[in-house]
Amino acid sequence: MIKYTALQLTKLHADLNRLNDRKFINIGDSLYLEVKPTKYSYWFYRYLSKITKKLVKIKIGDYPAMSLADATTKADELTRMRKQGIDPKTQQQKQIITLKRASMTFGDIAREYFAQAKHNPRTIKGDEQRYNDYVHPHIGDTVFGDVTPQHLAHILKPIWKKKHESAQKIKRFLNQIYKFAIASGYYDGLNFADWNYLSISSGLARSSDVHEPGTMT
């Protein structure tokens, strides 16, 4: 296998670029440089996955922003992972999910939930409006995993008796948002919108014991 110096690679890249065609340079040890005349060229690592039995391609950096030395170091790191029985692509996907999960706000996940909800459109529209009015101002910009039962209680307690029907609907879709977040892999904690947590954290009375103002007791 041909081994390139940084200078040789720079010249070869320039020559291939002039051909105005997409080309691949095999650096060796599963490392490649894709030359794209109309766009940035980039490094990638290619290997046969033991899991899928298919060739897998992982982009590891742009060229020339990432040097040959740095790309080789990264490729060696991925090769060591494979020798340890770790699939680099699977590991990369896990890291992406972890990073995404760490930054997703309650509002991010709520929007995804409402976008895919399959209830009656009128119900969804009403729930979105109640979310915007009562929930988002309090926790919409809070990282989902940082929301506590006390946050939810703070939202529901002021309206639990005064607007009990609305509070019940809010409690219901909060519960569904938590279930959606867990099922989607965005969150692996407890469902704090479950009644067992809400009742303990907030002391909210059961619906059968609540009478809105103006109703008979």
CSV table of C-alpha atoms in Angstrom, one decimal, residues 20-205:
chain,number,residue,atom,x,y,z
A,20,ASN,CA,-13.0,18.0,-12.1
A,21,ASP,CA,-14.2,14.6,-11.1
A,22,ARG,CA,-14.9,12.8,-7.8
A,23,LYS,CA,-12.0,10.6,-6.8
A,24,PHE,CA,-10.8,8.6,-3.8
A,25,ILE,CA,-7.3,8.3,-2.4
A,26,ASN,CA,-6.6,5.1,-0.5
A,27,ILE,CA,-4.2,6.2,2.3
A,28,GLY,CA,-4.1,2.7,3.8
A,29,ASP,CA,-5.3,1.1,7.0
A,30,SER,CA,-9.0,1.8,6.1
A,31,LEU,CA,-8.3,5.6,5.7
A,32,TYR,CA,-9.4,7.4,2.5
A,33,LEU,CA,-9.5,10.9,1.2
A,34,GLU,CA,-12.5,11.8,-1.0
A,35,VAL,CA,-11.6,14.5,-3.5
A,36,LYS,CA,-14.7,16.6,-4.4
A,37,PRO,CA,-13.8,19.4,-6.9
A,38,THR,CA,-17.0,21.5,-6.3
A,39,LYS,CA,-17.0,21.0,-2.5
A,40,TYR,CA,-14.7,20.4,0.4
A,41,SER,CA,-12.7,17.2,0.2
A,42,TYR,CA,-12.9,15.0,3.4
A,43,TRP,CA,-11.3,12.1,5.2
A,44,PHE,CA,-13.3,9.0,5.8
A,45,TYR,CA,-12.8,5.6,7.4
A,46,ARG,CA,-14.2,2.5,5.8
A,47,TYR,CA,-14.5,-1.0,7.2
A,48,LEU,CA,-16.7,-4.1,7.1
A,49,SER,CA,-19.1,-4.1,10.1
A,50,LYS,CA,-19.3,-7.4,12.0
A,51,ILE,CA,-22.8,-6.4,13.0
A,52,THR,CA,-24.4,-5.6,9.6
A,53,LYS,CA,-21.9,-7.5,7.4
A,54,LYS,CA,-21.8,-4.4,5.2
A,55,LEU,CA,-19.2,-1.8,4.4
A,56,VAL,CA,-19.5,1.2,6.7
A,57,LYS,CA,-18.2,4.7,5.9
A,58,ILE,CA,-17.5,7.2,8.7
A,59,LYS,CA,-16.5,10.8,7.9
A,60,ILE,CA,-13.7,11.9,10.3
A,61,GLY,CA,-12.8,15.4,9.1
A,62,ASP,CA,-12.5,17.9,6.2
A,63,TYR,CA,-9.3,18.3,4.1
A,64,PRO,CA,-7.1,20.2,4.4
A,65,ALA,CA,-8.5,21.5,7.8
A,66,MET,CA,-7.6,18.1,9.2
A,67,SER,CA,-4.0,17.1,8.4
A,68,LEU,CA,-2.8,13.8,7.2
A,69,ALA,CA,-1.2,13.1,10.6
A,70,ASP,CA,-4.4,13.9,12.5
A,71,ALA,CA,-6.5,11.8,10.1
A,72,THR,CA,-4.1,8.9,10.5
A,73,THR,CA,-4.3,9.2,14.3
A,74,LYS,CA,-8.1,9.2,14.2
A,75,ALA,CA,-8.1,6.1,11.9
A,76,ASP,CA,-5.7,4.3,14.2
A,77,GLU,CA,-8.1,5.1,17.1
A,78,LEU,CA,-11.0,3.6,15.2
A,79,THR,CA,-9.0,0.5,14.3
A,80,ARG,CA,-8.1,0.0,18.0
A,81,MET,CA,-11.8,0.2,18.8
A,82,ARG,CA,-12.6,-2.6,16.3
A,83,LYS,CA,-9.9,-4.8,17.7
A,84,GLN,CA,-11.5,-4.3,21.1
A,85,GLY,CA,-14.8,-5.6,19.7
A,86,ILE,CA,-16.4,-2.1,19.5
A,87,ASP,CA,-18.2,-1.1,16.3
A,88,PRO,CA,-17.1,2.5,15.6
A,89,LYS,CA,-20.3,3.5,13.7
A,90,THR,CA,-22.5,2.1,16.5
A,91,GLN,CA,-20.4,3.9,19.1
A,92,GLN,CA,-20.6,7.2,17.1
A,93,GLN,CA,-24.4,6.9,16.9
A,94,LYS,CA,-24.6,6.4,20.7
A,95,GLN,CA,-22.4,9.5,21.2
A,96,ILE,CA,-24.6,11.6,18.9
A,97,ILE,CA,-27.7,10.4,20.8
A,98,THR,CA,-26.0,11.2,24.1
A,99,LEU,CA,-25.0,14.7,23.0
A,100,LYS,CA,-28.4,15.4,21.6
A,101,ARG,CA,-30.1,14.1,24.8
A,102,ALA,CA,-27.9,16.3,26.9
A,103,SER,CA,-29.0,19.4,25.1
A,104,MET,CA,-32.6,18.8,24.2
A,105,THR,CA,-35.0,21.1,26.1
A,106,PHE,CA,-38.5,20.2,27.2
A,107,GLY,CA,-39.7,22.5,24.4
A,108,ASP,CA,-37.7,20.6,21.8
A,109,ILE,CA,-39.3,17.2,22.8
A,110,ALA,CA,-42.7,18.7,23.3
A,111,ARG,CA,-42.7,20.0,19.7
A,112,GLU,CA,-41.7,16.6,18.3
A,113,TYR,CA,-44.4,15.0,20.4
A,114,PHE,CA,-47.1,17.3,19.1
A,115,ALA,CA,-45.8,16.9,15.5
A,116,GLN,CA,-46.2,13.1,15.6
A,117,ALA,CA,-49.3,12.9,17.9
A,118,LYS,CA,-52.2,11.0,16.2
A,119,HIS,CA,-55.1,12.2,18.4
A,120,ASN,CA,-58.0,14.2,17.0
A,121,PRO,CA,-56.5,17.3,15.4
A,122,ARG,CA,-58.8,19.5,17.5
A,123,THR,CA,-57.5,17.9,20.6
A,124,ILE,CA,-53.9,18.3,19.5
A,125,LYS,CA,-54.5,22.0,18.7
A,126,GLY,CA,-56.0,22.5,22.1
A,127,ASP,CA,-53.2,20.8,23.9
A,128,GLU,CA,-50.6,22.8,22.0
A,129,GLN,CA,-52.3,26.0,23.1
A,130,ARG,CA,-52.5,24.9,26.7
A,131,TYR,CA,-48.8,23.9,26.5
A,132,ASN,CA,-47.9,27.4,25.1
A,133,ASP,CA,-50.0,29.1,27.8
A,134,TYR,CA,-49.2,27.1,30.9
A,135,VAL,CA,-46.1,24.9,30.4
A,136,HIS,CA,-43.6,26.5,28.0
A,137,PRO,CA,-43.1,29.7,30.0
A,138,HIS,CA,-42.0,27.7,33.0
A,139,ILE,CA,-39.9,24.8,31.5
A,140,GLY,CA,-39.8,25.1,27.7
A,141,ASP,CA,-36.2,26.2,27.7
A,142,THR,CA,-35.1,23.8,30.5
A,143,VAL,CA,-33.1,20.7,29.5
A,144,PHE,CA,-35.5,17.8,29.6
A,145,GLY,CA,-33.5,15.8,32.0
A,146,ASP,CA,-33.3,18.7,34.4
A,147,VAL,CA,-37.1,19.0,34.8
A,148,THR,CA,-38.2,17.7,38.2
A,149,PRO,CA,-41.6,16.8,39.7
A,150,GLN,CA,-41.5,20.1,41.5
A,151,HIS,CA,-41.4,21.9,38.2
A,152,LEU,CA,-44.5,20.1,37.1
A,153,ALA,CA,-46.2,20.7,40.4
A,154,HIS,CA,-45.4,24.4,40.1
A,155,ILE,CA,-47.3,24.5,36.8
A,156,LEU,CA,-50.3,22.5,37.9
A,157,LYS,CA,-50.9,23.7,41.5
A,158,PRO,CA,-52.2,27.2,40.6
A,159,ILE,CA,-54.8,25.9,38.2
A,160,TRP,CA,-55.6,22.5,39.8
A,161,LYS,CA,-58.8,23.8,41.5
A,162,LYS,CA,-59.5,27.0,39.6
A,163,LYS,CA,-59.2,25.3,36.1
A,164,HIS,CA,-59.3,21.7,36.9
A,165,GLU,CA,-60.4,20.4,33.5
A,166,SER,CA,-57.6,22.3,31.8
A,167,ALA,CA,-55.1,21.1,34.5
A,168,GLN,CA,-56.3,17.5,33.9
A,169,LYS,CA,-55.6,17.8,30.2
A,170,ILE,CA,-52.2,19.3,30.8
A,171,LYS,CA,-51.3,16.5,33.2
A,172,ARG,CA,-52.4,14.0,30.5
A,173,PHE,CA,-50.3,15.4,27.7
A,174,LEU,CA,-47.3,15.9,30.1
A,175,ASN,CA,-47.5,12.2,30.8
A,176,GLN,CA,-47.6,11.5,27.1
A,177,ILE,CA,-44.6,13.7,26.4
A,178,TYR,CA,-42.6,11.8,29.0
A,179,LYS,CA,-43.6,8.5,27.4
A,180,PHE,CA,-42.7,9.8,24.0
A,181,ALA,CA,-39.3,11.0,25.2
A,182,ILE,CA,-38.5,7.6,26.8
A,183,ALA,CA,-39.7,5.6,23.8
A,184,SER,CA,-37.6,7.8,21.4
A,185,GLY,CA,-34.4,7.4,23.4
A,186,TYR,CA,-34.2,11.1,24.3
A,187,TYR,CA,-34.6,10.4,28.0
A,188,ASP,CA,-33.9,7.4,30.2
A,189,GLY,CA,-35.2,8.7,33.6
A,190,LEU,CA,-38.5,8.4,35.4
A,191,ASN,CA,-41.8,9.7,34.2
A,192,PHE,CA,-42.4,12.5,36.6
A,193,ALA,CA,-45.7,13.3,35.0
A,194,ASP,CA,-47.1,10.0,36.3
A,195,TRP,CA,-49.7,10.6,39.0
A,196,ASN,CA,-47.7,8.7,41.6
A,197,TYR,CA,-44.8,11.2,41.4
A,198,LEU,CA,-47.1,14.3,41.0
A,199,SER,CA,-49.3,13.5,43.9
A,200,ILE,CA,-46.3,12.9,46.2
A,201,SER,CA,-44.4,16.0,45.1
A,202,SER,CA,-47.3,18.4,44.9
A,203,GLY,CA,-50.0,17.1,47.2
A,204,LEU,CA,-52.5,17.6,44.4
A,205,ALA,CA,-56.0,16.2,45.3
